[in-house]
C-alpha positions as a printed NumPy array, in Angstrom:
array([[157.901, -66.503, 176.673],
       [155.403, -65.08 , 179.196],
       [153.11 , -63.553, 177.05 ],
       [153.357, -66.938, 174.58 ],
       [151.889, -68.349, 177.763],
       [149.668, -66.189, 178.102],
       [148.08 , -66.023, 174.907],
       [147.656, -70.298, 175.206],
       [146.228, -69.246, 178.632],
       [143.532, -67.307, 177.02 ],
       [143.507, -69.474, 173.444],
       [142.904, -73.104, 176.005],
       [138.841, -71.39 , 176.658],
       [138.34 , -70.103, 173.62 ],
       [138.883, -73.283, 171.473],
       [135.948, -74.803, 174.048],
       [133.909, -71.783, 173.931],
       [134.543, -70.309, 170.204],
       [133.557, -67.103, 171.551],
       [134.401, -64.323, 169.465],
       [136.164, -61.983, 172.272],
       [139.249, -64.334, 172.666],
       [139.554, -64.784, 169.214],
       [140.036, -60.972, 169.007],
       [142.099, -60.815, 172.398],
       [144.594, -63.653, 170.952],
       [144.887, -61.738, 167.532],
       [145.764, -58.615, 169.539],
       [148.207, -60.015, 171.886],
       [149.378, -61.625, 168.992],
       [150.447, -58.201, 167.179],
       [151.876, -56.911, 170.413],
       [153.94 , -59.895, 170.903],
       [155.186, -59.26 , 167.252],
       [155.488, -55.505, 167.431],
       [157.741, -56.118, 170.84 ],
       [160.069, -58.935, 169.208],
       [160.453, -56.611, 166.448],
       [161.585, -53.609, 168.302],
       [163.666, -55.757, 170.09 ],
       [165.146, -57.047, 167.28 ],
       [165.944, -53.74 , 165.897],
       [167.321, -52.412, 169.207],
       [169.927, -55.81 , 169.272],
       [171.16 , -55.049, 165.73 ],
       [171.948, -51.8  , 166.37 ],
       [173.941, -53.177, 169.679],
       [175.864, -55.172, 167.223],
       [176.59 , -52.896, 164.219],
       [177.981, -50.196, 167.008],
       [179.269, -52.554, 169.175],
       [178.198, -50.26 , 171.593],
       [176.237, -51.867, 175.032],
       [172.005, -51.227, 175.007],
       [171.147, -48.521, 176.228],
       [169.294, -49.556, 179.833],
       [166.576, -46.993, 179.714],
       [165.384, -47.465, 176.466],
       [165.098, -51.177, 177.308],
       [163.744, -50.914, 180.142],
       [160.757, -48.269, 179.094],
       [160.313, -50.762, 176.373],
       [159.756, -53.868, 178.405],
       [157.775, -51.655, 180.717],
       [154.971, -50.261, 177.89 ],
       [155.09 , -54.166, 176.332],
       [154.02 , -55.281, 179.63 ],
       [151.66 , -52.396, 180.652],
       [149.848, -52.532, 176.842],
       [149.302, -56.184, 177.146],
       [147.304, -55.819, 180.873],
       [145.573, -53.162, 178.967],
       [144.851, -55.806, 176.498],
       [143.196, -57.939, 179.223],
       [141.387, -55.536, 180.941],
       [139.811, -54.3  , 177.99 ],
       [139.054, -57.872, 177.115],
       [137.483, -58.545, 180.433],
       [135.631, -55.131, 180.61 ],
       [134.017, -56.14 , 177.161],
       [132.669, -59.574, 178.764],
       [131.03 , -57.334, 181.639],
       [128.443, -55.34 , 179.765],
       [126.832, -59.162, 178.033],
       [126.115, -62.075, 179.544],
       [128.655, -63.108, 181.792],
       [127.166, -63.456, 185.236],
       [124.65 , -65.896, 183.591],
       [125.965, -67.844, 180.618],
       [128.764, -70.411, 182.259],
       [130.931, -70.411, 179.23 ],
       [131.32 , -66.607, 179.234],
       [131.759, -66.573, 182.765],
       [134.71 , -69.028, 183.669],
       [136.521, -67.203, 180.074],
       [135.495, -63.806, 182.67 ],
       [137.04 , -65.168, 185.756],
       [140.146, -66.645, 183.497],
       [140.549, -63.024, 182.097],
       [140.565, -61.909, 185.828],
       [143.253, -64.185, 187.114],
       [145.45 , -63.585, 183.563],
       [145.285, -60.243, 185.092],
       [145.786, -60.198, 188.177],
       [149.572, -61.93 , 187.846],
       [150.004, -59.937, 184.598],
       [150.189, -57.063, 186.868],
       [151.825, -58.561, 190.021],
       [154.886, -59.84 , 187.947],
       [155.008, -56.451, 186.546],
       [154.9  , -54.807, 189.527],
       [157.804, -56.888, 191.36 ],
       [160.021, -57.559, 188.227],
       [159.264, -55.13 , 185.455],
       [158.26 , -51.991, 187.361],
       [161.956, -50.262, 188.257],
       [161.014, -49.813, 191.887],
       [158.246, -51.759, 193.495],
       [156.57 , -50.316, 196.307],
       [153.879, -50.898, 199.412],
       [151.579, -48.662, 197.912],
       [150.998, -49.833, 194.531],
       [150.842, -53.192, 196.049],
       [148.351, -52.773, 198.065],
       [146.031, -51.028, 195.385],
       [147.076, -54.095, 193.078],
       [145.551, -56.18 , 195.918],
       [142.12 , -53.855, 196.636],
       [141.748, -53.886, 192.408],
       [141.648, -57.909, 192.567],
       [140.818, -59.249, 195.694],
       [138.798, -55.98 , 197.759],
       [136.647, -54.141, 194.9  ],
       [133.334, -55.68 , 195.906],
       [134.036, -55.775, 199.951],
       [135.515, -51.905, 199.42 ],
       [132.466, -51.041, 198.21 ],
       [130.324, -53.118, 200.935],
       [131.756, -51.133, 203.942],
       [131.5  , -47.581, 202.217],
       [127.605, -48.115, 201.575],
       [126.849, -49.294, 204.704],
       [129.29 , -47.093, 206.379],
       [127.764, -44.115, 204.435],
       [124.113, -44.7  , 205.936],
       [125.65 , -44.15 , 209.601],
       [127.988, -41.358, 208.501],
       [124.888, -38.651, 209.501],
       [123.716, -40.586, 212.679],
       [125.065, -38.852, 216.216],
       [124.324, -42.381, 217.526],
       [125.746, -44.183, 215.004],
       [128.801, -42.48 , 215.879],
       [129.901, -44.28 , 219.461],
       [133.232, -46.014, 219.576],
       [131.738, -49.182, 219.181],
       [129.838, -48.315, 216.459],
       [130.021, -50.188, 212.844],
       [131.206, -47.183, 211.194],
       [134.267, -47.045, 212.866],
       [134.987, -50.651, 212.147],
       [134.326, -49.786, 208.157],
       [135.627, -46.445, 208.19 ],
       [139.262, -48.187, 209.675],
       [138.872, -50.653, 206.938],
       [138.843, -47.957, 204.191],
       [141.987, -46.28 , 205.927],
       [143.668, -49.53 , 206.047],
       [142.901, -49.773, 202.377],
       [144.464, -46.562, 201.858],
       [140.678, -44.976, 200.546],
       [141.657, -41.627, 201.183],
       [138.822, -40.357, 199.455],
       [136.571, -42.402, 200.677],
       [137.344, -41.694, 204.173],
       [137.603, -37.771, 203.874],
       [133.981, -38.338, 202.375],
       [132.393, -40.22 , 205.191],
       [134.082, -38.048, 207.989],
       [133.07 , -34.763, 206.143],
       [129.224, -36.373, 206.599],
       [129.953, -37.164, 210.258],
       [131.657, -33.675, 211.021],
       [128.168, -32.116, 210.878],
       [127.307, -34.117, 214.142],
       [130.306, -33.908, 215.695],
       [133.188, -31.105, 216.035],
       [135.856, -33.266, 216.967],
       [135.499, -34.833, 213.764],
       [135.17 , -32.109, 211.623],
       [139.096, -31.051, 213.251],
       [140.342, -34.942, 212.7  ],
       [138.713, -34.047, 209.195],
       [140.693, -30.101, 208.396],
       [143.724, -32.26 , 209.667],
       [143.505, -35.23 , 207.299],
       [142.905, -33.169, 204.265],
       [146.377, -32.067, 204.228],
       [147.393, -35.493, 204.345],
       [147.834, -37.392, 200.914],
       [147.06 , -40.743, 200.139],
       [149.883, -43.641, 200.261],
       [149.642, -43.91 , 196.651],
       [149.546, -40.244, 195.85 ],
       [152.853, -40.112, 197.936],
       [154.54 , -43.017, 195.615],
       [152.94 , -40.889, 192.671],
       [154.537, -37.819, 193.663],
       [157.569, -39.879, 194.626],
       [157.882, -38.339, 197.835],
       [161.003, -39.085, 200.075],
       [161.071, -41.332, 203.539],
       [161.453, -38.469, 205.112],
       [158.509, -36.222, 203.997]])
């Protein structure tokens, strides 16, 4: 049902715009959608000709790569608008900005109700992907251009402020960059720097499914 809606989500701008990229995207979600209901299918009458219960797992991986192919879908499709005309032809740009919203809650509903075990961490990178990219980028140029500067280095300073942002946004790499620039004006950073490189990222802890305790 949610990917029915979705595909009259993304069918409502192309009828208006007859551009050729949602045509494609609805014919591909299209053959997903099928592909899915046919596995499905196939999984239920083999429930009923063993009489045996479904097999969670293989359900559940199912749902999971239906739902992970069909953001891929969208991203792909929104990706594709990127390298024309989008920032300048209106038509192409609200079917861009539809594409990013689609999504967006593609992936949140996956995250909270498909994914097995939703986490902090892969929330909050859901959240920088859609809502941050542009102001994650902002404070690591400008925080960048100070990251050499003695001066630019006081406690009040604007790198700090930008640098704290990146942390919040758990930018490991980002940070470990700018404070590997500043270390060469300041010792005390480059130890806060040896220290933090044996420190992974929130979501490389979730990848490596690390305990509470470690």
């Amino acid at each position: 049902a949610t990917a029915g809606a979705a595909e009259n989500d993304v069918r409502a701008p192309q009828e208006a715009n007859h551009g050729l990229p949602s045509e494609s995207l609805v014919r591909r979600l299209h053959s997903k959608f099928c592909k899915f209901q046919v596995q499905a299918k196939r999984i239920q009458d083999q429930v009923e000709a063993t009489q045996m219960p479904v097999d969670s797992g293989l359900a559940e991986d199912l749902l999971q790569h239906y739902s992970c192919s069909i953001a891929e879908e969208f991203r792909h499709a929104r990706d594709e608008l990127r390298k024309g005309k989008w920032d300048i032809d209106p038509s192409v740009h609200e079917e861009h900005n539809m594409l990013c919203v689609c999504l967006a809650v593609w992936e949140l509903v996956h995250e909270l109700t498909v994914s097995t075990a939703p986490s902090a961490a892969r929330l909050l990178h859901w959240y920088n992907r859609h809502y941050l990219e542009e102001e994650i980028a902002e404070w690591w140029q400008e925080a960048s251009q100070w990251a050499s500067d003695r001066e630019a280095l006081e406690s009040d300073s604007k790198f700090w402020e930008h640098l704290t942002r990146l942390a919040l946004a758990d930018c490991r790499t980002e940070v470990l960059s700018l404070l590997q620039h500043a270390a060469k004006a300041d010792p005390h950073i480059a130890r806060v720097c040896d220290f933090l490189r044996k420190i992974p990222s929130l979501i490389q802890m979730e990848q490596a499914q690390a305990s509470k305790a470690e």
